[in-house]
Amino acid sequence: KVVRIFTSSTFTDTSVERNTLMERIYPRIKQFCQQQGYEFQVVDMRWGVRDESTDDHLTSELCMRELRACQELSTGPNFITFLGQKYGYRPFPPKIPASEFEKLASAVGSKEDKDLLYHWFRRDDNIVPAEYLLQPITLRKKASGEWWAAFERMQVVFREAADKALTNKKDRLKYYIFIDKTWGTPPVADTPALKFLSQLREVDLPNVLPKKNTIEYKVKWNENGIDPKSSPEHAQYIEKLCKDFYDQLTKMVLDGINENEAADTREAIAEEIFQHSTFCQKKCKTFFGRKEAIASVKEELLNSDDRVVVLYGESGCGKTSLMAKIATQVKDWPEEDGVITVCRFIGTSPDSSSIRPLIRSICLQLCKATGQVTADIPEVRMKALVEYFPECLEKASENQKVVLVLDSLDQLSVDDSGRQMEWLPRSLPYNVYVIMSTLPGEQYQVLPNLRVRYNPQTLMEVPQIPMSEAGLILDNWLKAANRALQPAQRNEVMISFKECPLPLYLKLAFDESCRWKSYTPMQDADLAPNITDIIRALFDRVERIHGKTLVSHSLGYITASKNGLTEPELEDLLSLDDDVLNDVYQYWTPPIRRLPPLLWIRIRADIKDYLIDRGADGTRVIYWYHR
């Protein structure tokens, strides 16, 4: 439940408005949203765009990524723009399709200008289809001094080449850059920029925005810009802006909440099923091979007297992906129709993190699927739940088979002795089948307890992936990602996998190789020899992108917590950390020294596969994903 708005403006002429809203209005809106049970987040790209982002020309990409996230996540409003008399900075694309770039280059008459383009752009054949990439500033000599001179010249070169070589107007517009309404000494009006600004404000926005969503102010600009301290007119304007902003935004938030509540009629159990189904589908998207392992599980499940299969193996051997694939196929294994499959990936949701809510959610799903009375399910008492569970399985399987797919039982909390496995009926009803997975260590308790119960053939160790199959898996992943590797690069991945033949290592190596360009030197395309080191390299890169202080402190707080942290708790901790705030505000000190929420959101997006939301202490917390 979040209200997340992206604020768009040119920086220099709207600083007073942005600062005032941040100081006086955003805290009030945050409090208002909290009263409705929602979090309020503001994405202001003036907050925390680091030097590294500028160096790699990522500013525009970051803006668009955050805007899309606001559109996807926010309840009610998601975008606010402040339009004045500036059009703003608009760089040429940092990535250009190879066919288009070469067409542009062929239209450049000057050899010096053509050499300039090829100096700053390099063709990357690891992208399919190939693209030319704008090189990081620090990779070129004289760094920023050379860059800005080259940037200004390339603006002109691209614009002239686009007019000659590109027939589509939309394609040409990508290469038109407008920085301000005036430029040069003495200042000269940038006529095209003024036309674009007029088109945006007077034609484009009215066509897509209702009139009630647009508020117009007329205020005289003085030599110091907007200055409410010395100008009564400006002070009055700021007061009206604050009132209008608060009233309009809170109304839109309420409308969005009401609309959400009217549209969302799903019960909690439906949300739980949806979450695990989504997780399952995500795992299956990158799953290839393992046909023999799946066939072995099928044969054992259907032919054993216990109707139980336990998969075990060390971290990274591919248990979860294998279980996800099995979950999608198991309904077709029995000859009879009407199989009910209950799938849970333990620890990926609050209701699957400990045994009590897990049993209850399984029972709820079975009751809903078979028309049983859900009121009979015990609410709290563990003993009552354990006694009810076999009854529920018996009733649910009277007219059809029931298959439980329970992945990573080692991730159950130790509460209520969930890992002791006493909650699982020793004798399953005739039409009930169970497939489980776990880590093998004694410290996880699950496998030792299951060994006592079942025949040895019921417990199956997940086999290694053969090298030939690993190569096919890598090629399929590359194809799905529209990527390629040069022969030497692919060889590096396969040799490294041979030394650490775990599916998790192959996936991490693939993720790392997706960063390689076709021109990346081989000394820069080496892979760490094991899972620990390759993950460490990932975190090193995240620290370079988002800042070592911010990343290390954020993840340190999560690691130091007993059961995890809620996002507001983490935001509060980081906002009290002066080292973090001093690092974040390298461009601008806001009136309120708090961590911009989007900074943590960006970090989490880059390491999303390693963190989960889980239940702890009666709430939803962020914690490490151990798989």
XYZ file of C-alpha atoms in Angstrom:
627
model
C 0.000 0.000 0.000
C 1.899 2.992 -1.268
C 1.319 6.431 -2.747
C 4.386 7.254 -4.793
C 4.689 10.415 -6.870
C 7.326 11.396 -9.387
C 8.007 15.141 -9.366
C 9.243 16.559 -12.647
C 10.668 20.037 -13.077
C 13.626 21.989 -14.299
C 15.915 22.362 -11.315
C 17.082 25.967 -11.150
C 13.791 27.830 -11.550
C 11.630 25.672 -9.240
C 13.937 25.142 -6.266
C 11.852 27.332 -3.930
C 8.666 25.445 -4.748
C 10.296 22.030 -4.331
C 12.005 22.967 -1.075
C 8.831 24.421 0.396
C 6.773 21.365 -0.480
C 9.385 19.105 1.014
C 9.602 21.111 4.206
C 5.953 21.912 4.810
C 3.646 19.736 2.714
C 5.188 16.307 2.167
C 5.316 15.550 5.931
C 1.612 16.416 6.202
C 0.727 14.242 3.218
C 2.811 11.413 4.651
C 0.893 11.651 7.920
C -2.391 11.742 6.003
C -1.461 8.617 4.036
C -0.361 6.785 7.179
C -3.774 7.461 8.682
C -5.254 5.672 5.670
C -2.824 2.763 6.084
C -0.578 3.808 3.179
C 3.054 4.822 2.803
C 3.845 8.097 1.019
C 6.982 8.348 -1.110
C 8.304 11.202 -3.227
C 10.627 10.632 -6.159
C 12.587 13.823 -6.724
C 15.477 13.132 -9.066
C 17.414 15.985 -7.509
C 17.852 13.635 -4.566
C 20.748 11.253 -4.813
C 21.647 11.071 -8.517
C 25.269 10.151 -7.996
C 28.363 11.044 -10.023
C 28.481 7.435 -11.215
C 25.056 7.809 -12.827
C 26.160 10.963 -14.636
C 29.429 9.361 -15.702
C 27.597 6.421 -17.267
C 24.907 8.682 -18.798
C 22.249 6.969 -16.695
C 20.336 10.044 -15.532
C 17.566 9.839 -18.127
C 17.309 6.073 -17.769
C 16.964 6.422 -13.999
C 14.248 9.034 -14.439
C 12.219 6.853 -16.782
C 12.696 3.771 -14.601
C 11.455 5.621 -11.527
C 8.531 7.130 -13.424
C 7.426 3.690 -14.627
C 7.716 2.345 -11.084
C 5.498 5.166 -9.800
C 2.909 4.385 -12.452
C 2.927 0.707 -11.525
C 3.010 0.992 -7.731
C 1.175 4.140 -6.726
C -2.381 4.316 -5.472
C -3.966 7.465 -6.877
C -1.569 10.163 -8.133
C 1.809 9.149 -9.535
C 3.183 12.152 -11.467
C 3.409 15.892 -10.812
C 5.147 18.383 -13.061
C 6.061 22.022 -12.528
C 6.176 23.874 -15.841
C 7.674 27.331 -16.157
C 9.458 29.011 -19.045
C 12.262 26.449 -19.316
C 12.140 23.371 -21.515
C 14.945 21.579 -19.711
C 17.820 19.227 -20.401
C 17.233 16.499 -22.953
C 20.306 14.475 -23.950
C 20.658 12.405 -27.077
C 20.189 8.645 -26.579
C 23.074 6.804 -24.882
C 22.083 3.660 -26.817
C 21.391 3.745 -30.551
C 20.490 0.735 -32.737
C 23.485 -0.130 -34.903
C 21.579 0.214 -38.164
C 20.373 3.696 -37.193
C 23.747 4.868 -35.891
C 25.536 3.783 -39.046
C 22.894 5.520 -41.140
C 23.479 8.708 -39.146
C 27.258 8.381 -39.393
C 27.062 7.950 -43.161
C 25.221 11.281 -43.365
C 28.028 13.136 -41.563
C 30.208 14.922 -44.093
C 33.133 15.949 -41.901
C 35.700 13.243 -41.142
C 36.477 14.988 -37.857
C 32.824 14.886 -36.798
C 32.455 11.268 -37.868
C 35.569 10.327 -35.895
C 34.091 12.135 -32.891
C 30.963 9.963 -33.011
C 32.966 6.760 -33.307
C 35.256 7.932 -30.508
C 32.388 8.307 -28.041
C 30.147 5.497 -29.309
C 31.152 1.840 -29.640
C 29.254 -0.992 -31.259
C 28.167 -3.758 -28.873
C 27.347 -7.041 -30.588
C 26.440 -8.702 -27.289
C 23.111 -6.896 -27.558
C 20.735 -8.540 -30.038
C 20.219 -6.678 -32.325
C 23.482 -4.753 -31.973
C 23.610 -1.212 -30.589
C 26.143 1.595 -30.335
C 26.725 2.630 -26.718
C 27.836 6.040 -25.475
C 31.027 5.474 -23.495
C 31.409 6.503 -19.838
C 33.060 9.883 -19.441
C 35.928 8.575 -17.328
C 36.918 6.068 -20.005
C 37.953 8.917 -22.261
C 41.015 11.102 -21.791
C 40.622 14.486 -20.146
C 37.323 13.177 -18.760
C 34.687 15.843 -18.160
C 36.599 18.666 -19.836
C 36.687 16.800 -23.124
C 33.176 15.440 -22.639
C 31.281 18.723 -22.494
C 32.987 20.080 -25.583
C 32.294 16.810 -27.390
C 28.715 16.761 -26.098
C 27.932 20.196 -27.514
C 29.460 19.307 -30.871
C 27.669 15.953 -31.073
C 24.358 17.706 -30.429
C 24.835 19.626 -33.652
C 26.227 16.652 -35.588
C 23.368 14.357 -34.580
C 20.749 16.992 -35.339
C 22.104 17.678 -38.816
C 22.601 13.970 -39.555
C 19.086 13.114 -38.366
C 17.586 15.730 -40.682
C 19.445 14.172 -43.614
C 19.244 10.454 -42.872
C 16.035 9.801 -40.920
C 12.712 10.138 -42.682
C 10.555 9.480 -39.617
C 9.935 12.660 -37.615
C 9.722 10.760 -34.327
C 13.151 9.227 -34.934
C 14.631 12.648 -35.697
C 13.302 14.242 -32.524
C 15.482 11.985 -30.359
C 18.505 13.957 -31.479
C 17.181 17.435 -30.709
C 18.496 18.727 -27.392
C 17.152 21.769 -25.580
C 18.916 22.945 -22.458
C 17.276 26.303 -21.767
C 15.140 28.923 -23.392
C 18.259 31.068 -23.761
C 21.878 30.211 -24.420
C 25.174 31.824 -25.339
C 26.638 35.234 -24.484
C 24.728 37.425 -24.958
C 21.752 35.085 -24.439
C 19.831 34.209 -27.570
C 16.403 32.622 -27.572
C 16.400 28.937 -28.519
C 13.407 29.203 -30.828
C 12.813 25.448 -31.339
C 12.885 24.937 -27.570
C 10.294 27.659 -27.065
C 8.062 26.031 -29.675
C 8.361 22.634 -28.015
C 7.592 24.131 -24.602
C 4.543 25.896 -25.985
C 3.380 22.689 -27.668
C 3.817 20.744 -24.432
C 2.051 23.242 -22.200
C -0.722 24.420 -24.489
C -1.509 21.364 -26.617
C -0.061 18.061 -25.405
C -0.884 18.272 -21.686
C -4.464 19.562 -22.138
C -5.070 16.647 -24.508
C -4.176 14.025 -21.901
C -4.965 15.702 -18.567
C -8.418 16.676 -17.279
C -8.666 20.393 -16.632
C -9.221 19.758 -12.909
C -5.754 18.176 -12.753
C -4.053 21.343 -13.971
C -3.538 24.426 -11.812
C -2.134 27.563 -13.419
C -0.343 30.364 -11.579
C 0.774 33.721 -12.918
C 3.637 35.198 -10.965
C 6.206 37.824 -11.879
C 9.812 36.642 -11.912
C 12.302 39.057 -10.336
C 16.078 39.194 -10.556
C 16.419 36.700 -7.678
C 13.814 34.364 -9.107
C 11.017 33.365 -6.735
C 11.782 35.059 -3.423
C 8.928 34.838 -0.886
C 11.042 36.472 1.835
C 11.314 39.798 0.025
C 8.243 39.705 -2.218
C 4.708 39.653 -0.727
C 3.409 38.548 -4.122
C 5.756 35.570 -4.121
C 4.891 34.716 -0.520
C 1.201 34.703 -1.413
C 1.918 32.510 -4.440
C 3.823 29.968 -2.323
C 1.024 29.851 0.273
C -1.579 29.208 -2.407
C 0.621 26.576 -4.050
C 0.980 24.724 -0.743
C -2.748 24.761 -0.045
C -3.681 23.705 -3.565
C -1.053 20.971 -3.594
C -2.189 19.459 -0.295
C -5.903 19.661 -1.087
C -5.565 18.274 -4.597
C -3.177 15.472 -3.713
C -5.075 14.235 -0.658
C -8.291 14.191 -2.678
C -6.625 12.154 -5.421
C -5.196 9.781 -2.812
C -8.630 9.202 -1.280
C -10.154 8.678 -4.713
C -7.422 6.163 -5.531
C -7.885 4.282 -2.263
C -11.647 4.094 -2.756
C -11.185 2.903 -6.314
C -8.720 0.243 -5.165
C -10.990 -1.025 -2.427
C -13.937 -1.228 -4.803
C -11.917 -3.142 -7.383
C -9.996 -5.443 -5.024
C -12.365 -8.086 -3.735
C -9.731 -10.801 -3.333
C -9.493 -12.543 0.000
C -6.194 -12.924 1.827
C -5.900 -16.569 0.755
C -6.316 -15.564 -2.891
C -3.474 -13.085 -2.470
C -1.323 -15.810 -0.899
C -2.003 -18.231 -3.749
C -1.321 -15.505 -6.295
C 2.002 -14.596 -4.678
C 3.293 -18.174 -4.744
C 1.991 -18.757 -8.268
C 3.778 -15.630 -9.449
C 6.995 -16.741 -7.766
C 6.621 -20.160 -9.394
C 6.148 -18.673 -12.859
C 9.164 -16.425 -12.399
C 11.362 -19.400 -11.533
C 10.047 -21.386 -14.489
C 10.892 -18.616 -16.948
C 14.590 -19.320 -16.513
C 14.246 -23.100 -16.162
C 15.644 -25.357 -18.860
C 16.630 -29.020 -18.877
C 16.525 -31.367 -15.835
C 14.176 -33.768 -17.638
C 15.740 -36.859 -16.059
C 15.450 -35.429 -12.551
C 11.787 -34.554 -13.092
C 11.091 -38.031 -14.476
C 12.692 -39.626 -11.403
C 10.520 -37.565 -9.064
C 7.396 -38.490 -11.020
C 8.174 -42.205 -10.954
C 8.921 -42.261 -7.229
C 5.874 -40.168 -6.315
C 3.389 -42.286 -8.251
C 4.846 -45.687 -7.370
C 5.901 -45.401 -3.728
C 3.623 -46.527 -0.926
C 4.241 -43.316 1.010
C 3.341 -41.055 -1.965
C 6.076 -38.706 -0.736
C 9.254 -37.381 -2.376
C 11.865 -35.343 -0.518
C 14.406 -33.447 -2.625
C 17.532 -32.280 -0.861
C 20.807 -30.657 -1.834
C 23.219 -27.894 -0.930
C 22.427 -24.221 -1.461
C 22.557 -23.299 -5.117
C 21.933 -26.792 -6.497
C 18.635 -25.719 -8.088
C 16.058 -27.171 -5.694
C 13.659 -24.236 -5.855
C 13.679 -23.966 -9.651
C 13.205 -27.727 -9.932
C 10.313 -27.614 -7.459
C 8.727 -24.750 -9.396
C 8.877 -26.715 -12.638
C 7.467 -29.791 -10.920
C 4.627 -27.682 -9.502
C 3.574 -26.686 -13.021
C 3.632 -30.280 -14.307
C 2.458 -32.395 -11.384
C -1.241 -31.859 -12.054
C -0.822 -33.867 -15.265
C 1.019 -36.806 -13.688
C -1.929 -38.797 -12.293
C -4.129 -40.379 -14.936
C -7.277 -38.960 -13.349
C -8.504 -35.430 -13.985
C -9.196 -32.828 -11.313
C -5.923 -32.677 -9.402
C -5.662 -29.938 -6.748
C -2.122 -28.582 -6.469
C -1.137 -26.561 -3.408
C 2.229 -24.890 -3.885
C 4.191 -23.008 -1.223
C 7.708 -21.609 -1.448
C 8.499 -21.351 2.241
C 9.638 -17.952 3.440
C 8.642 -15.965 0.361
C 5.499 -14.590 2.014
C 4.517 -13.761 5.587
C 2.009 -16.625 5.737
C 4.585 -19.188 4.630
C 7.373 -18.205 7.001
C 6.248 -20.190 10.041
C 4.329 -23.408 10.425
C 1.129 -22.120 12.008
C 0.064 -19.701 9.225
C 1.419 -22.163 6.650
C -0.889 -24.988 7.744
C -3.802 -22.608 8.009
C -3.255 -21.200 4.500
C -3.012 -24.714 3.017
C -6.258 -25.671 4.733
C -7.948 -22.479 3.543
C -6.953 -23.184 -0.055
C -8.201 -26.772 0.123
C -11.477 -25.726 1.734
C -12.063 -23.061 -0.905
C -11.245 -25.523 -3.689
C -13.566 -28.254 -2.389
C -16.372 -26.262 -0.805
C -15.544 -27.118 2.795
C -16.554 -24.748 5.579
C -13.601 -22.482 6.331
C -15.039 -21.589 9.731
C -13.990 -25.049 10.937
C -10.287 -24.185 10.529
C -8.737 -23.440 13.941
C -7.556 -19.869 14.251
C -4.577 -19.918 16.591
C -3.891 -23.038 18.621
C -1.127 -25.159 17.105
C -2.403 -28.419 18.571
C -5.848 -27.852 17.085
C -4.344 -27.041 13.673
C -2.223 -30.206 13.677
C -5.277 -32.286 14.554
C -7.415 -30.608 11.892
C -4.831 -30.839 9.080
C -5.246 -34.578 8.258
C -9.029 -34.213 8.441
C -8.861 -31.394 5.909
C -6.626 -33.460 3.612
C -8.995 -36.421 3.898
C -12.076 -34.396 2.968
C -10.336 -32.519 0.158
C -9.115 -35.758 -1.444
C -12.406 -37.648 -1.357
C -13.170 -37.001 -5.029
C -9.835 -35.920 -6.482
C -6.135 -36.168 -5.872
C -4.345 -33.495 -3.832
C -0.664 -32.674 -4.334
C 1.252 -30.522 -1.848
C 4.459 -28.953 -3.199
C 6.410 -27.489 -0.263
C 9.763 -25.963 -1.137
C 12.574 -25.101 1.298
C 11.175 -26.432 4.557
C 14.496 -25.444 6.123
C 13.289 -21.834 5.804
C 10.510 -22.378 8.333
C 11.035 -20.451 11.535
C 11.810 -22.513 14.621
C 8.502 -21.401 16.161
C 6.169 -24.258 17.127
C 8.897 -26.785 16.202
C 7.943 -26.500 12.543
C 11.185 -28.093 11.348
C 10.574 -31.176 13.481
C 7.920 -32.145 10.885
C 5.509 -33.531 13.492
C 2.741 -31.483 11.877
C 2.879 -33.607 8.707
C 0.608 -36.679 9.021
C 2.660 -39.865 9.226
C 0.097 -41.644 7.108
C -1.335 -39.603 4.256
C -4.883 -40.082 2.953
C -4.930 -42.314 -0.126
C -5.320 -39.547 -2.722
C -2.795 -37.148 -1.168
C 0.758 -36.718 -2.491
C 3.527 -34.560 -1.026
C 6.733 -33.265 -2.638
C 9.110 -31.425 -0.316
C 12.588 -29.930 -0.511
C 15.153 -28.924 2.081
C 18.795 -28.276 2.768
C 20.559 -31.390 4.066
C 22.405 -30.037 7.113
C 21.722 -31.338 10.612
C 21.292 -27.766 11.809
C 18.176 -27.382 9.649
C 16.529 -30.367 11.401
C 14.147 -31.175 8.534
C 16.018 -33.904 6.654
C 17.105 -35.870 9.757
C 13.482 -36.002 10.907
C 12.261 -37.105 7.482
C 14.936 -39.818 7.224
C 13.419 -41.481 10.275
C 9.998 -41.583 8.624
C 10.562 -42.635 5.042
C 12.374 -45.214 2.957
C 15.762 -44.143 1.553
C 14.467 -44.094 -2.040
C 11.918 -41.459 -1.019
C 14.773 -39.042 -0.272
C 16.371 -37.912 -3.535
C 19.476 -35.749 -3.798
C 19.258 -33.141 -6.548
C 21.801 -34.180 -9.208
C 24.409 -31.929 -10.777
C 23.786 -30.435 -14.209
C 25.910 -32.058 -16.953
C 28.209 -29.661 -18.811
C 26.381 -30.254 -22.100
C 23.058 -29.349 -20.504
C 24.590 -26.320 -18.786
C 25.662 -24.975 -22.175
C 22.134 -25.332 -23.531
C 20.719 -23.619 -20.445
C 23.134 -20.697 -20.868
C 22.240 -20.340 -24.548
C 18.526 -20.339 -23.744
C 18.981 -17.680 -21.079
C 20.938 -15.508 -23.504
C 18.300 -15.887 -26.186
C 15.497 -14.974 -23.772
C 17.424 -11.862 -22.701
C 18.249 -10.805 -26.298
C 21.913 -11.177 -25.479
C 24.940 -12.904 -26.977
C 28.472 -13.651 -25.838
C 31.657 -13.680 -27.826
C 33.240 -17.169 -28.081
C 35.976 -16.372 -25.555
C 33.424 -14.903 -23.146
C 31.136 -17.924 -23.378
C 34.136 -20.157 -22.824
C 34.972 -18.192 -19.662
C 31.475 -18.831 -18.286
C 31.583 -22.550 -19.050
C 35.094 -23.064 -17.645
C 34.096 -21.228 -14.465
C 30.938 -23.337 -14.162
C 33.006 -26.502 -14.503
C 34.934 -25.441 -11.393
C 31.714 -24.655 -9.491
C 29.000 -26.839 -11.097
C 25.971 -25.427 -9.299
C 22.914 -23.968 -11.064
C 23.034 -20.906 -8.813
C 26.608 -20.238 -9.887
C 25.603 -20.582 -13.543
C 22.760 -18.092 -13.020
C 25.038 -15.622 -11.235
C 27.675 -16.024 -13.951
C 25.019 -15.406 -16.596
C 23.831 -12.262 -14.797
C 27.408 -11.016 -14.630
C 28.077 -11.834 -18.286
C 25.039 -9.776 -19.312
C 27.071 -6.735 -18.294
C 29.893 -7.594 -20.679
C 30.118 -5.762 -23.970
C 31.428 -7.459 -27.074
C 34.485 -5.209 -26.751
C 35.058 -5.846 -23.021
C 38.695 -6.970 -22.582
C 38.968 -10.535 -21.344
C 40.907 -9.417 -18.275
C 37.761 -7.495 -17.284
C 35.481 -10.425 -18.084
C 36.730 -12.854 -15.496
C 34.406 -14.533 -13.020
C 34.895 -15.194 -9.336
C 35.550 -18.898 -8.670
C 32.675 -19.596 -6.278
C 29.210 -18.419 -5.273
C 30.391 -16.412 -2.272
C 32.909 -14.398 -4.268
C 30.606 -13.803 -7.229
C 27.924 -12.472 -4.874
C 30.553 -10.305 -3.196
C 31.445 -8.905 -6.626
C 27.756 -8.132 -7.179
C 27.570 -6.165 -3.937
C 30.785 -4.330 -4.800
C 29.165 -3.201 -8.040
C 25.962 -2.135 -6.273
C 28.105 -0.073 -3.902
C 29.813 1.625 -6.835
C 26.455 2.524 -8.373
C 24.551 3.608 -5.270
C 27.367 4.528 -2.907
C 29.320 2.310 -0.544
C 28.131 4.081 2.583
C 24.441 3.901 1.722
C 24.525 0.285 0.530
C 26.696 -1.096 3.312
C 24.733 0.673 6.044
C 21.344 -0.319 4.564
C 22.218 -3.979 4.259
C 24.059 -3.883 7.562
C 20.933 -2.767 9.406
C 18.916 -5.587 7.821
C 21.591 -8.137 8.698
C 21.875 -6.879 12.278
C 18.124 -7.100 12.858
C 16.799 -10.224 14.523
C 13.916 -10.971 12.166
C 14.138 -8.224 9.525
C 13.008 -4.595 9.227
C 9.952 -2.891 7.827
C 10.683 -0.330 5.110
C 9.663 2.617 7.353
C 11.994 1.295 10.074
C 14.876 1.056 7.625
C 14.149 4.533 6.273
C 14.112 5.941 9.815
C 17.403 4.266 10.711
C 19.119 5.568 7.590
C 17.672 9.046 8.155
C 19.333 9.102 11.580
C 22.679 8.056 10.105
C 24.755 11.185 9.448
C 27.344 9.267 7.437
C 24.626 8.164 5.025
C 23.009 11.596 4.732
C 26.325 13.364 4.173
C 27.068 10.931 1.360
C 23.622 11.210 -0.236
C 23.362 14.995 -0.358
C 26.397 15.710 -2.471
C 24.477 17.999 -4.857
C 21.799 19.597 -2.741
C 20.936 19.904 0.940
C 17.148 19.790 1.362
C 15.291 21.606 4.118
C 14.575 18.269 5.845
C 17.478 15.862 6.282
C 15.829 12.528 5.638
C 16.756 9.734 3.314
C 14.843 9.942 0.029
C 12.805 6.699 -0.074
C 13.636 6.096 -3.714
C 17.306 5.498 -2.893
C 16.527 2.330 -0.970
C 14.012 1.320 -3.636
C 16.755 1.531 -6.270
C 19.124 -0.593 -4.208
C 16.454 -3.189 -3.608
C 15.625 -3.292 -7.315
C 19.250 -4.174 -8.078
C 19.377 -6.997 -5.503
C 15.729 -8.043 -5.593
C 16.591 -11.728 -5.918
C 18.358 -11.685 -2.551
C 15.713 -10.034 -0.361
C 12.161 -11.054 0.496
C 9.143 -9.764 2.375
C 8.289 -12.140 5.171
C 6.175 -12.174 8.298
C 7.782 -11.413 11.656
C 6.510 -9.909 14.895
C 3.051 -9.453 13.442
C 4.096 -7.364 10.446
C 5.784 -7.568 7.032
C 9.543 -7.160 7.086
C 12.450 -7.193 4.637
C 14.949 -9.954 5.202
C 17.555 -11.956 3.354
C 16.298 -14.583 0.952
C 18.132 -17.806 1.774
C 17.903 -20.086 -1.238
